[in-house]
């Protein structure tokens, strides 16, 4: 058993030092940093794109295979009953991961695919009724089963085994515990690098959405209330966000994070119902059902599509790198909130329920945008092309009845989504650098403030600096993907050990003998 309350200074210095260096380099020469990240991004996409596609697919298939087998009955975390209700549990998972980008891309991605049809559907004319389902189907692929599975299935199983069953510190290096044993949990160079890369990746992936929130909310406030969209407005928005996130992180999983997530999911559900009633409800439901048929039909071919390398780099490989970068830290976070759940519950919640809900959210927001674009060409696409993602959401929602009120409500939901991600990730990073499942409040606030401050500095330099950091998570996914690869065979190994521990195999044999 190792100390769980000791700061891992090498990890803190490497990860924190890198983030500081990135911000300072951007202050000195933002253009050079942007070009360097762009070059590294291209190399990562070219040389690791196919590997990531296979890794994502394999992770999902192995997770589903374990869940539907007899091993799905295994209870994780050495606890008989879960710590929270299923609704609260799924609400935390949804809010933490969806805000990583889903709230921003829900309006923009379906529209991008609608006005420029994905290359795997060459026979479909863009901007027509026939392009609706291919546009939504590709969005479902990027935010569906594979994206969620990499974030909290196999990794969570292994981390929970290492921490709760074997007493190892709750750190990213625990993912490799079944391979290296206690050696990697000590002050090993490999363990330090695993933790540092994981922290850097998730910090970059969280700072980006914080910056994007400042841009989107400031744009929305100007469009709705004529509040100037200037740096001061963006600054105040991020300060407010980090204040909410800090308070939530301090109060912990069972109070702040859980309460914020639960009410945000309820509020989001109310908004979805409002859009279905006031907006194109029939269009949304029809195309959600129709798109799921196409998504499932083309699942393997789109998962492994390798035709247009430029398109792949911009879309699929970018998203896969992003989700892979989040993988180790999300495994830690989901492990922390999932004690007492069975493997089947974990996989179904993370890799099935969450993707389906996310895809429906994309259909409600992005599908509404496509509907209005079909009715009035340019009503959404022009705003998207000129103002980017922040403009797309406002252009869609303001076409609904009670448009201003609905737009404000969507902005509020977006702010809370990002606040939930910020508090959850500051909590998780704090766990990763201490190994404890209940790190100190001051450390949680420190990471929340650091990520907010980095977003503010990069916003001050311009949107390009935020984009550069966001793209860097794809670069950081190169080493992180090598950390996640062994889970394909380590998770089944762990599952067999847990099955033996919980007499799952002997119970099966007794059942057969009784028959």
PDB file of N, CA and C in Angstrom, residues 242-333:
ATOM      1  N   UNK A 242     -15.272  29.723 -13.761  1.00  0.00           N
ATOM      2  CA  UNK A 242     -14.295  29.111 -12.872  1.00  0.00           C
ATOM      3  C   UNK A 242     -14.727  29.240 -11.411  1.00  0.00           C
ATOM      4  N   UNK A 243     -15.422  30.315 -11.082  1.00  0.00           N
ATOM      5  CA  UNK A 243     -15.955  30.452  -9.731  1.00  0.00           C
ATOM      6  C   UNK A 243     -16.954  29.338  -9.433  1.00  0.00           C
ATOM      7  N   UNK A 244     -17.864  29.099 -10.382  1.00  0.00           N
ATOM      8  CA  UNK A 244     -18.844  28.013 -10.228  1.00  0.00           C
ATOM      9  C   UNK A 244     -18.126  26.671 -10.135  1.00  0.00           C
ATOM     10  N   UNK A 245     -17.165  26.444 -11.036  1.00  0.00           N
ATOM     11  CA  UNK A 245     -16.444  25.176 -11.065  1.00  0.00           C
ATOM     12  C   UNK A 245     -15.650  24.955  -9.771  1.00  0.00           C
ATOM     13  N   UNK A 246     -15.047  26.007  -9.240  1.00  0.00           N
ATOM     14  CA  UNK A 246     -14.242  25.884  -8.020  1.00  0.00           C
ATOM     15  C   UNK A 246     -15.118  25.517  -6.827  1.00  0.00           C
ATOM     16  N   UNK A 247     -16.258  26.207  -6.705  1.00  0.00           N
ATOM     17  CA  UNK A 247     -17.176  25.905  -5.599  1.00  0.00           C
ATOM     18  C   UNK A 247     -17.659  24.463  -5.698  1.00  0.00           C
ATOM     19  N   UNK A 248     -17.992  24.052  -6.922  1.00  0.00           N
ATOM     20  CA  UNK A 248     -18.474  22.693  -7.136  1.00  0.00           C
ATOM     21  C   UNK A 248     -17.388  21.666  -6.822  1.00  0.00           C
ATOM     22  N   UNK A 249     -16.163  21.939  -7.272  1.00  0.00           N
ATOM     23  CA  UNK A 249     -15.061  20.999  -7.036  1.00  0.00           C
ATOM     24  C   UNK A 249     -14.748  20.869  -5.551  1.00  0.00           C
ATOM     25  N   UNK A 250     -14.820  21.984  -4.835  1.00  0.00           N
ATOM     26  CA  UNK A 250     -14.518  21.974  -3.401  1.00  0.00           C
ATOM     27  C   UNK A 250     -15.516  21.107  -2.642  1.00  0.00           C
ATOM     28  N   UNK A 251     -16.782  21.187  -3.022  1.00  0.00           N
ATOM     29  CA  UNK A 251     -17.812  20.440  -2.299  1.00  0.00           C
ATOM     30  C   UNK A 251     -17.827  18.958  -2.647  1.00  0.00           C
ATOM     31  N   UNK A 252     -17.099  18.561  -3.703  1.00  0.00           N
ATOM     32  CA  UNK A 252     -16.890  17.153  -3.973  1.00  0.00           C
ATOM     33  C   UNK A 252     -17.900  16.505  -4.895  1.00  0.00           C
ATOM     34  N   UNK A 253     -17.698  15.191  -5.108  1.00  0.00           N
ATOM     35  CA  UNK A 253     -18.521  14.433  -6.043  1.00  0.00           C
ATOM     36  C   UNK A 253     -19.968  14.358  -5.588  1.00  0.00           C
ATOM     37  N   UNK A 254     -20.184  14.120  -4.299  1.00  0.00           N
ATOM     38  CA  UNK A 254     -21.538  13.843  -3.822  1.00  0.00           C
ATOM     39  C   UNK A 254     -22.355  15.101  -3.546  1.00  0.00           C
ATOM     40  N   UNK A 255     -21.746  16.263  -3.639  1.00  0.00           N
ATOM     41  CA  UNK A 255     -22.514  17.489  -3.429  1.00  0.00           C
ATOM     42  C   UNK A 255     -22.460  18.349  -4.683  1.00  0.00           C
ATOM     43  N   UNK A 256     -21.405  19.170  -4.829  1.00  0.00           N
ATOM     44  CA  UNK A 256     -21.363  20.132  -5.932  1.00  0.00           C
ATOM     45  C   UNK A 256     -21.448  19.513  -7.311  1.00  0.00           C
ATOM     46  N   UNK A 257     -20.546  18.569  -7.600  1.00  0.00           N
ATOM     47  CA  UNK A 257     -20.497  17.983  -8.943  1.00  0.00           C
ATOM     48  C   UNK A 257     -21.790  17.247  -9.260  1.00  0.00           C
ATOM     49  N   UNK A 258     -22.292  16.475  -8.292  1.00  0.00           N
ATOM     50  CA  UNK A 258     -23.505  15.700  -8.508  1.00  0.00           C
ATOM     51  C   UNK A 258     -24.733  16.605  -8.661  1.00  0.00           C
ATOM     52  N   UNK A 259     -24.840  17.618  -7.804  1.00  0.00           N
ATOM     53  CA  UNK A 259     -26.004  18.527  -7.866  1.00  0.00           C
ATOM     54  C   UNK A 259     -25.990  19.321  -9.168  1.00  0.00           C
ATOM     55  N   UNK A 260     -24.828  19.858  -9.525  1.00  0.00           N
ATOM     56  CA  UNK A 260     -24.710  20.643 -10.754  1.00  0.00           C
ATOM     57  C   UNK A 260     -25.066  19.792 -11.974  1.00  0.00           C
ATOM     58  N   UNK A 261     -24.570  18.552 -11.993  1.00  0.00           N
ATOM     59  CA  UNK A 261     -24.846  17.660 -13.123  1.00  0.00           C
ATOM     60  C   UNK A 261     -26.323  17.298 -13.194  1.00  0.00           C
ATOM     61  N   UNK A 262     -26.910  16.976 -12.051  1.00  0.00           N
ATOM     62  CA  UNK A 262     -28.305  16.515 -12.030  1.00  0.00           C
ATOM     63  C   UNK A 262     -29.248  17.598 -12.535  1.00  0.00           C
ATOM     64  N   UNK A 263     -29.083  18.813 -12.016  1.00  0.00           N
ATOM     65  CA  UNK A 263     -30.001  19.876 -12.435  1.00  0.00           C
ATOM     66  C   UNK A 263     -29.732  20.327 -13.873  1.00  0.00           C
ATOM     67  N   UNK A 264     -28.493  20.205 -14.308  1.00  0.00           N
ATOM     68  CA  UNK A 264     -28.201  20.557 -15.704  1.00  0.00           C
ATOM     69  C   UNK A 264     -28.860  19.573 -16.671  1.00  0.00           C
ATOM     70  N   UNK A 265     -28.828  18.279 -16.323  1.00  0.00           N
ATOM     71  CA  UNK A 265     -29.486  17.283 -17.168  1.00  0.00           C
ATOM     72  C   UNK A 265     -30.997  17.521 -17.195  1.00  0.00           C
ATOM     73  N   UNK A 266     -31.580  17.850 -16.047  1.00  0.00           N
ATOM     74  CA  UNK A 266     -33.018  18.137 -15.995  1.00  0.00           C
ATOM     75  C   UNK A 266     -33.347  19.352 -16.850  1.00  0.00           C
ATOM     76  N   UNK A 267     -32.552  20.396 -16.728  1.00  0.00           N
ATOM     77  CA  UNK A 267     -32.764  21.619 -17.502  1.00  0.00           C
ATOM     78  C   UNK A 267     -32.611  21.339 -19.000  1.00  0.00           C
ATOM     79  N   UNK A 268     -31.604  20.538 -19.345  1.00  0.00           N
ATOM     80  CA  UNK A 268     -31.394  20.177 -20.758  1.00  0.00           C
ATOM     81  C   UNK A 268     -32.584  19.387 -21.296  1.00  0.00           C
ATOM     82  N   UNK A 269     -33.101  18.463 -20.490  1.00  0.00           N
ATOM     83  CA  UNK A 269     -34.277  17.684 -20.901  1.00  0.00           C
ATOM     84  C   UNK A 269     -35.474  18.604 -21.167  1.00  0.00           C
ATOM     85  N   UNK A 270     -35.654  19.598 -20.307  1.00  0.00           N
ATOM     86  CA  UNK A 270     -36.745  20.562 -20.510  1.00  0.00           C
ATOM     87  C   UNK A 270     -36.557  21.313 -21.825  1.00  0.00           C
ATOM     88  N   UNK A 271     -35.314  21.701 -22.117  1.00  0.00           N
ATOM     89  CA  UNK A 271     -35.029  22.404 -23.372  1.00  0.00           C
ATOM     90  C   UNK A 271     -35.317  21.509 -24.573  1.00  0.00           C
ATOM     91  N   UNK A 272     -34.937  20.243 -24.486  1.00  0.00           N
ATOM     92  CA  UNK A 272     -35.193  19.318 -25.588  1.00  0.00           C
ATOM     93  C   UNK A 272     -36.684  19.181 -25.842  1.00  0.00           C
ATOM     94  N   UNK A 273     -37.456  19.035 -24.781  1.00  0.00           N
ATOM     95  CA  UNK A 273     -38.914  18.939 -24.920  1.00  0.00           C
ATOM     96  C   UNK A 273     -39.471  20.207 -25.540  1.00  0.00           C
ATOM     97  N   UNK A 274     -38.932  21.364 -25.103  1.00  0.00           N
ATOM     98  CA  UNK A 274     -39.404  22.639 -25.653  1.00  0.00           C
ATOM     99  C   UNK A 274     -39.130  22.738 -27.150  1.00  0.00           C
ATOM    100  N   UNK A 275     -37.957  22.290 -27.582  1.00  0.00           N
ATOM    101  CA  UNK A 275     -37.626  22.330 -29.008  1.00  0.00           C
ATOM    102  C   UNK A 275     -38.529  21.376 -29.791  1.00  0.00           C
ATOM    103  N   UNK A 276     -38.786  20.196 -29.230  1.00  0.00           N
ATOM    104  CA  UNK A 276     -39.653  19.235 -29.907  1.00  0.00           C
ATOM    105  C   UNK A 276     -41.074  19.775 -30.072  1.00  0.00           C
ATOM    106  N   UNK A 277     -41.529  20.550 -29.087  1.00  0.00           N
ATOM    107  CA  UNK A 277     -42.894  21.092 -29.137  1.00  0.00           C
ATOM    108  C   UNK A 277     -42.961  22.360 -29.992  1.00  0.00           C
ATOM    109  N   UNK A 278     -42.024  23.263 -29.769  1.00  0.00           N
ATOM    110  CA  UNK A 278     -42.052  24.551 -30.462  1.00  0.00           C
ATOM    111  C   UNK A 278     -41.394  24.505 -31.832  1.00  0.00           C
ATOM    112  N   UNK A 279     -40.462  23.573 -32.020  1.00  0.00           N
ATOM    113  CA  UNK A 279     -39.709  23.511 -33.264  1.00  0.00           C
ATOM    114  C   UNK A 279     -40.139  22.344 -34.142  1.00  0.00           C
ATOM    115  N   UNK A 280     -39.231  21.882 -34.986  1.00  0.00           N
ATOM    116  CA  UNK A 280     -39.556  20.809 -35.944  1.00  0.00           C
ATOM    117  C   UNK A 280     -39.506  19.426 -35.293  1.00  0.00           C
ATOM    118  N   UNK A 281     -40.396  19.161 -34.339  1.00  0.00           N
ATOM    119  CA  UNK A 281     -40.367  17.919 -33.578  1.00  0.00           C
ATOM    120  C   UNK A 281     -40.454  16.674 -34.441  1.00  0.00           C
ATOM    121  N   UNK A 282     -41.403  16.648 -35.388  1.00  0.00           N
ATOM    122  CA  UNK A 282     -41.568  15.469 -36.241  1.00  0.00           C
ATOM    123  C   UNK A 282     -40.322  15.232 -37.089  1.00  0.00           C
ATOM    124  N   UNK A 283     -39.731  16.309 -37.622  1.00  0.00           N
ATOM    125  CA  UNK A 283     -38.516  16.213 -38.434  1.00  0.00           C
ATOM    126  C   UNK A 283     -37.383  15.625 -37.599  1.00  0.00           C
ATOM    127  N   UNK A 284     -37.261  16.072 -36.354  1.00  0.00           N
ATOM    128  CA  UNK A 284     -36.197  15.605 -35.473  1.00  0.00           C
ATOM    129  C   UNK A 284     -36.344  14.118 -35.180  1.00  0.00           C
ATOM    130  N   UNK A 285     -37.529  13.703 -34.772  1.00  0.00           N
ATOM    131  CA  UNK A 285     -37.743  12.296 -34.405  1.00  0.00           C
ATOM    132  C   UNK A 285     -37.597  11.383 -35.622  1.00  0.00           C
ATOM    133  N   UNK A 286     -38.190  11.762 -36.748  1.00  0.00           N
ATOM    134  CA  UNK A 286     -38.091  10.948 -37.962  1.00  0.00           C
ATOM    135  C   UNK A 286     -36.644  10.741 -38.371  1.00  0.00           C
ATOM    136  N   UNK A 287     -35.876  11.804 -38.353  1.00  0.00           N
ATOM    137  CA  UNK A 287     -34.492  11.701 -38.813  1.00  0.00           C
ATOM    138  C   UNK A 287     -33.579  11.058 -37.780  1.00  0.00           C
ATOM    139  N   UNK A 288     -33.922  11.162 -36.504  1.00  0.00           N
ATOM    140  CA  UNK A 288     -33.144  10.453 -35.490  1.00  0.00           C
ATOM    141  C   UNK A 288     -33.275   8.949 -35.696  1.00  0.00           C
ATOM    142  N   UNK A 289     -34.506   8.472 -35.870  1.00  0.00           N
ATOM    143  CA  UNK A 289     -34.740   7.041 -36.074  1.00  0.00           C
ATOM    144  C   UNK A 289     -34.129   6.582 -37.398  1.00  0.00           C
ATOM    145  N   UNK A 290     -34.361   7.344 -38.466  1.00  0.00           N
ATOM    146  CA  UNK A 290     -33.824   6.979 -39.773  1.00  0.00           C
ATOM    147  C   UNK A 290     -32.311   6.985 -39.797  1.00  0.00           C
ATOM    148  N   UNK A 291     -31.729   7.962 -39.122  1.00  0.00           N
ATOM    149  CA  UNK A 291     -30.269   8.059 -39.097  1.00  0.00           C
ATOM    150  C   UNK A 291     -29.653   6.909 -38.319  1.00  0.00           C
ATOM    151  N   UNK A 292     -30.297   6.489 -37.232  1.00  0.00           N
ATOM    152  CA  UNK A 292     -29.730   5.385 -36.460  1.00  0.00           C
ATOM    153  C   UNK A 292     -29.665   4.106 -37.286  1.00  0.00           C
ATOM    154  N   UNK A 293     -30.669   3.918 -38.156  1.00  0.00           N
ATOM    155  CA  UNK A 293     -30.622   2.767 -39.047  1.00  0.00           C
ATOM    156  C   UNK A 293     -29.413   2.811 -39.962  1.00  0.00           C
ATOM    157  N   UNK A 294     -29.129   3.985 -40.538  1.00  0.00           N
ATOM    158  CA  UNK A 294     -27.976   4.141 -41.430  1.00  0.00           C
ATOM    159  C   UNK A 294     -26.666   4.050 -40.640  1.00  0.00           C
ATOM    160  N   UNK A 295     -26.641   4.658 -39.464  1.00  0.00           N
ATOM    161  CA  UNK A 295     -25.445   4.626 -38.609  1.00  0.00           C
ATOM    162  C   UNK A 295     -25.058   3.184 -38.274  1.00  0.00           C
ATOM    163  N   UNK A 296     -26.052   2.385 -37.869  1.00  0.00           N
ATOM    164  CA  UNK A 296     -25.772   0.987 -37.534  1.00  0.00           C
ATOM    165  C   UNK A 296     -25.429   0.173 -38.773  1.00  0.00           C
ATOM    166  N   UNK A 297     -26.106   0.447 -39.888  1.00  0.00           N
ATOM    167  CA  UNK A 297     -25.838  -0.280 -41.140  1.00  0.00           C
ATOM    168  C   UNK A 297     -24.412  -0.052 -41.622  1.00  0.00           C
ATOM    169  N   UNK A 298     -23.966   1.197 -41.539  1.00  0.00           N
ATOM    170  CA  UNK A 298     -22.641   1.566 -42.058  1.00  0.00           C
ATOM    171  C   UNK A 298     -21.580   1.623 -40.964  1.00  0.00           C
ATOM    172  N   UNK A 299     -21.881   1.054 -39.800  1.00  0.00           N
ATOM    173  CA  UNK A 299     -21.013   1.234 -38.632  1.00  0.00           C
ATOM    174  C   UNK A 299     -19.567   0.810 -38.902  1.00  0.00           C
ATOM    175  N   UNK A 300     -19.364  -0.387 -39.420  1.00  0.00           N
ATOM    176  CA  UNK A 300     -18.007  -0.880 -39.629  1.00  0.00           C
ATOM    177  C   UNK A 300     -17.295  -0.107 -40.735  1.00  0.00           C
ATOM    178  N   UNK A 301     -17.997   0.176 -41.826  1.00  0.00           N
ATOM    179  CA  UNK A 301     -17.344   0.847 -42.955  1.00  0.00           C
ATOM    180  C   UNK A 301     -16.955   2.280 -42.618  1.00  0.00           C
ATOM    181  N   UNK A 302     -17.802   2.998 -41.885  1.00  0.00           N
ATOM    182  CA  UNK A 302     -17.446   4.376 -41.523  1.00  0.00           C
ATOM    183  C   UNK A 302     -16.404   4.403 -40.407  1.00  0.00           C
ATOM    184  N   UNK A 303     -16.432   3.405 -39.523  1.00  0.00           N
ATOM    185  CA  UNK A 303     -15.430   3.336 -38.447  1.00  0.00           C
ATOM    186  C   UNK A 303     -14.027   3.165 -39.008  1.00  0.00           C
ATOM    187  N   UNK A 304     -13.917   2.426 -40.101  1.00  0.00           N
ATOM    188  CA  UNK A 304     -12.605   2.106 -40.666  1.00  0.00           C
ATOM    189  C   UNK A 304     -12.368   2.790 -42.006  1.00  0.00           C
ATOM    190  N   UNK A 305     -13.143   3.818 -42.316  1.00  0.00           N
ATOM    191  CA  UNK A 305     -12.995   4.530 -43.601  1.00  0.00           C
ATOM    192  C   UNK A 305     -11.609   5.159 -43.714  1.00  0.00           C
ATOM    193  N   UNK A 306     -10.944   4.925 -44.862  1.00  0.00           N
ATOM    194  CA  UNK A 306      -9.597   5.444 -45.068  1.00  0.00           C
ATOM    195  C   UNK A 306      -9.452   6.152 -46.409  1.00  0.00           C
ATOM    196  N   UNK A 307     -10.561   6.583 -47.003  1.00  0.00           N
ATOM    197  CA  UNK A 307     -10.511   7.129 -48.357  1.00  0.00           C
ATOM    198  C   UNK A 307      -9.857   8.487 -48.494  1.00  0.00           C
ATOM    199  N   UNK A 308     -10.445   9.513 -47.900  1.00  0.00           N
ATOM    200  CA  UNK A 308      -9.985  10.893 -48.059  1.00  0.00           C
ATOM    201  C   UNK A 308      -9.160  11.274 -46.832  1.00  0.00           C
ATOM    202  N   UNK A 309      -7.846  11.247 -46.966  1.00  0.00           N
ATOM    203  CA  UNK A 309      -6.965  11.480 -45.812  1.00  0.00           C
ATOM    204  C   UNK A 309      -7.096  12.893 -45.258  1.00  0.00           C
ATOM    205  N   UNK A 310      -7.295  13.865 -46.131  1.00  0.00           N
ATOM    206  CA  UNK A 310      -7.453  15.240 -45.664  1.00  0.00           C
ATOM    207  C   UNK A 310      -8.710  15.406 -44.834  1.00  0.00           C
ATOM    208  N   UNK A 311      -9.807  14.835 -45.330  1.00  0.00           N
ATOM    209  CA  UNK A 311     -11.068  14.898 -44.587  1.00  0.00           C
ATOM    210  C   UNK A 311     -10.944  14.159 -43.265  1.00  0.00           C
ATOM    211  N   UNK A 312     -10.320  12.987 -43.283  1.00  0.00           N
ATOM    212  CA  UNK A 312     -10.148  12.205 -42.065  1.00  0.00           C
ATOM    213  C   UNK A 312      -9.375  12.977 -41.001  1.00  0.00           C
ATOM    214  N   UNK A 313      -8.307  13.650 -41.406  1.00  0.00           N
ATOM    215  CA  UNK A 313      -7.495  14.410 -40.455  1.00  0.00           C
ATOM    216  C   UNK A 313      -8.296  15.523 -39.809  1.00  0.00           C
ATOM    217  N   UNK A 314      -9.128  16.171 -40.614  1.00  0.00           N
ATOM    218  CA  UNK A 314      -9.898  17.317 -40.124  1.00  0.00           C
ATOM    219  C   UNK A 314     -11.042  16.890 -39.218  1.00  0.00           C
ATOM    220  N   UNK A 315     -11.595  15.698 -39.486  1.00  0.00           N
ATOM    221  CA  UNK A 315     -12.773  15.261 -38.746  1.00  0.00           C
ATOM    222  C   UNK A 315     -12.484  14.053 -37.853  1.00  0.00           C
ATOM    223  N   UNK A 316     -12.544  12.851 -38.402  1.00  0.00           N
ATOM    224  CA  UNK A 316     -12.507  11.644 -37.571  1.00  0.00           C
ATOM    225  C   UNK A 316     -11.240  11.543 -36.729  1.00  0.00           C
ATOM    226  N   UNK A 317     -10.084  11.720 -37.337  1.00  0.00           N
ATOM    227  CA  UNK A 317      -8.832  11.574 -36.595  1.00  0.00           C
ATOM    228  C   UNK A 317      -8.707  12.653 -35.528  1.00  0.00           C
ATOM    229  N   UNK A 318      -9.172  13.860 -35.842  1.00  0.00           N
ATOM    230  CA  UNK A 318      -9.160  14.937 -34.841  1.00  0.00           C
ATOM    231  C   UNK A 318      -9.979  14.536 -33.626  1.00  0.00           C
ATOM    232  N   UNK A 319     -11.208  14.068 -33.838  1.00  0.00           N
ATOM    233  CA  UNK A 319     -12.058  13.691 -32.717  1.00  0.00           C
ATOM    234  C   UNK A 319     -11.501  12.478 -31.980  1.00  0.00           C
ATOM    235  N   UNK A 320     -10.995  11.485 -32.714  1.00  0.00           N
ATOM    236  CA  UNK A 320     -10.453  10.313 -32.048  1.00  0.00           C
ATOM    237  C   UNK A 320      -9.252  10.677 -31.181  1.00  0.00           C
ATOM    238  N   UNK A 321      -8.388  11.537 -31.691  1.00  0.00           N
ATOM    239  CA  UNK A 321      -7.258  11.985 -30.875  1.00  0.00           C
ATOM    240  C   UNK A 321      -7.715  12.713 -29.628  1.00  0.00           C
ATOM    241  N   UNK A 322      -8.748  13.513 -29.780  1.00  0.00           N
ATOM    242  CA  UNK A 322      -9.302  14.277 -28.667  1.00  0.00           C
ATOM    243  C   UNK A 322      -9.835  13.334 -27.584  1.00  0.00           C
ATOM    244  N   UNK A 323     -10.656  12.359 -27.980  1.00  0.00           N
ATOM    245  CA  UNK A 323     -11.251  11.450 -27.008  1.00  0.00           C
ATOM    246  C   UNK A 323     -10.205  10.545 -26.376  1.00  0.00           C
ATOM    247  N   UNK A 324      -9.245  10.104 -27.177  1.00  0.00           N
ATOM    248  CA  UNK A 324      -8.167   9.275 -26.628  1.00  0.00           C
ATOM    249  C   UNK A 324      -7.394  10.067 -25.576  1.00  0.00           C
ATOM    250  N   UNK A 325      -7.142  11.353 -25.838  1.00  0.00           N
ATOM    251  CA  UNK A 325      -6.443  12.191 -24.873  1.00  0.00           C
ATOM    252  C   UNK A 325      -7.154  12.261 -23.531  1.00  0.00           C
ATOM    253  N   UNK A 326      -8.473  12.239 -23.554  1.00  0.00           N
ATOM    254  CA  UNK A 326      -9.259  12.267 -22.321  1.00  0.00           C
ATOM    255  C   UNK A 326      -9.287  10.902 -21.622  1.00  0.00           C
ATOM    256  N   UNK A 327      -8.960   9.819 -22.365  1.00  0.00           N
ATOM    257  CA  UNK A 327      -9.193   8.469 -21.892  1.00  0.00           C
ATOM    258  C   UNK A 327      -8.692   8.123 -20.494  1.00  0.00           C
ATOM    259  N   UNK A 328      -7.388   8.280 -20.199  1.00  0.00           N
ATOM    260  CA  UNK A 328      -6.891   7.860 -18.884  1.00  0.00           C
ATOM    261  C   UNK A 328      -7.537   8.605 -17.720  1.00  0.00           C
ATOM    262  N   UNK A 329      -7.699   9.914 -17.850  1.00  0.00           N
ATOM    263  CA  UNK A 329      -8.261  10.687 -16.740  1.00  0.00           C
ATOM    264  C   UNK A 329      -9.750  10.407 -16.567  1.00  0.00           C
ATOM    265  N   UNK A 330     -10.450  10.163 -17.669  1.00  0.00           N
ATOM    266  CA  UNK A 330     -11.858   9.815 -17.545  1.00  0.00           C
ATOM    267  C   UNK A 330     -12.012   8.444 -16.904  1.00  0.00           C
ATOM    268  N   UNK A 331     -11.078   7.549 -17.153  1.00  0.00           N
ATOM    269  CA  UNK A 331     -11.110   6.238 -16.494  1.00  0.00           C
ATOM    270  C   UNK A 331     -11.012   6.414 -14.981  1.00  0.00           C
ATOM    271  N   UNK A 332     -10.169   7.344 -14.559  1.00  0.00           N
ATOM    272  CA  UNK A 332     -10.030   7.625 -13.123  1.00  0.00           C
ATOM    273  C   UNK A 332     -11.316   8.219 -12.563  1.00  0.00           C
ATOM    274  N   UNK A 333     -11.871   9.208 -13.279  1.00  0.00           N
ATOM    275  CA  UNK A 333     -13.071   9.875 -12.780  1.00  0.00           C
ATOM    276  C   UNK A 333     -14.250   8.906 -12.704  1.00  0.00           C
TER     277      UNK A 333
END
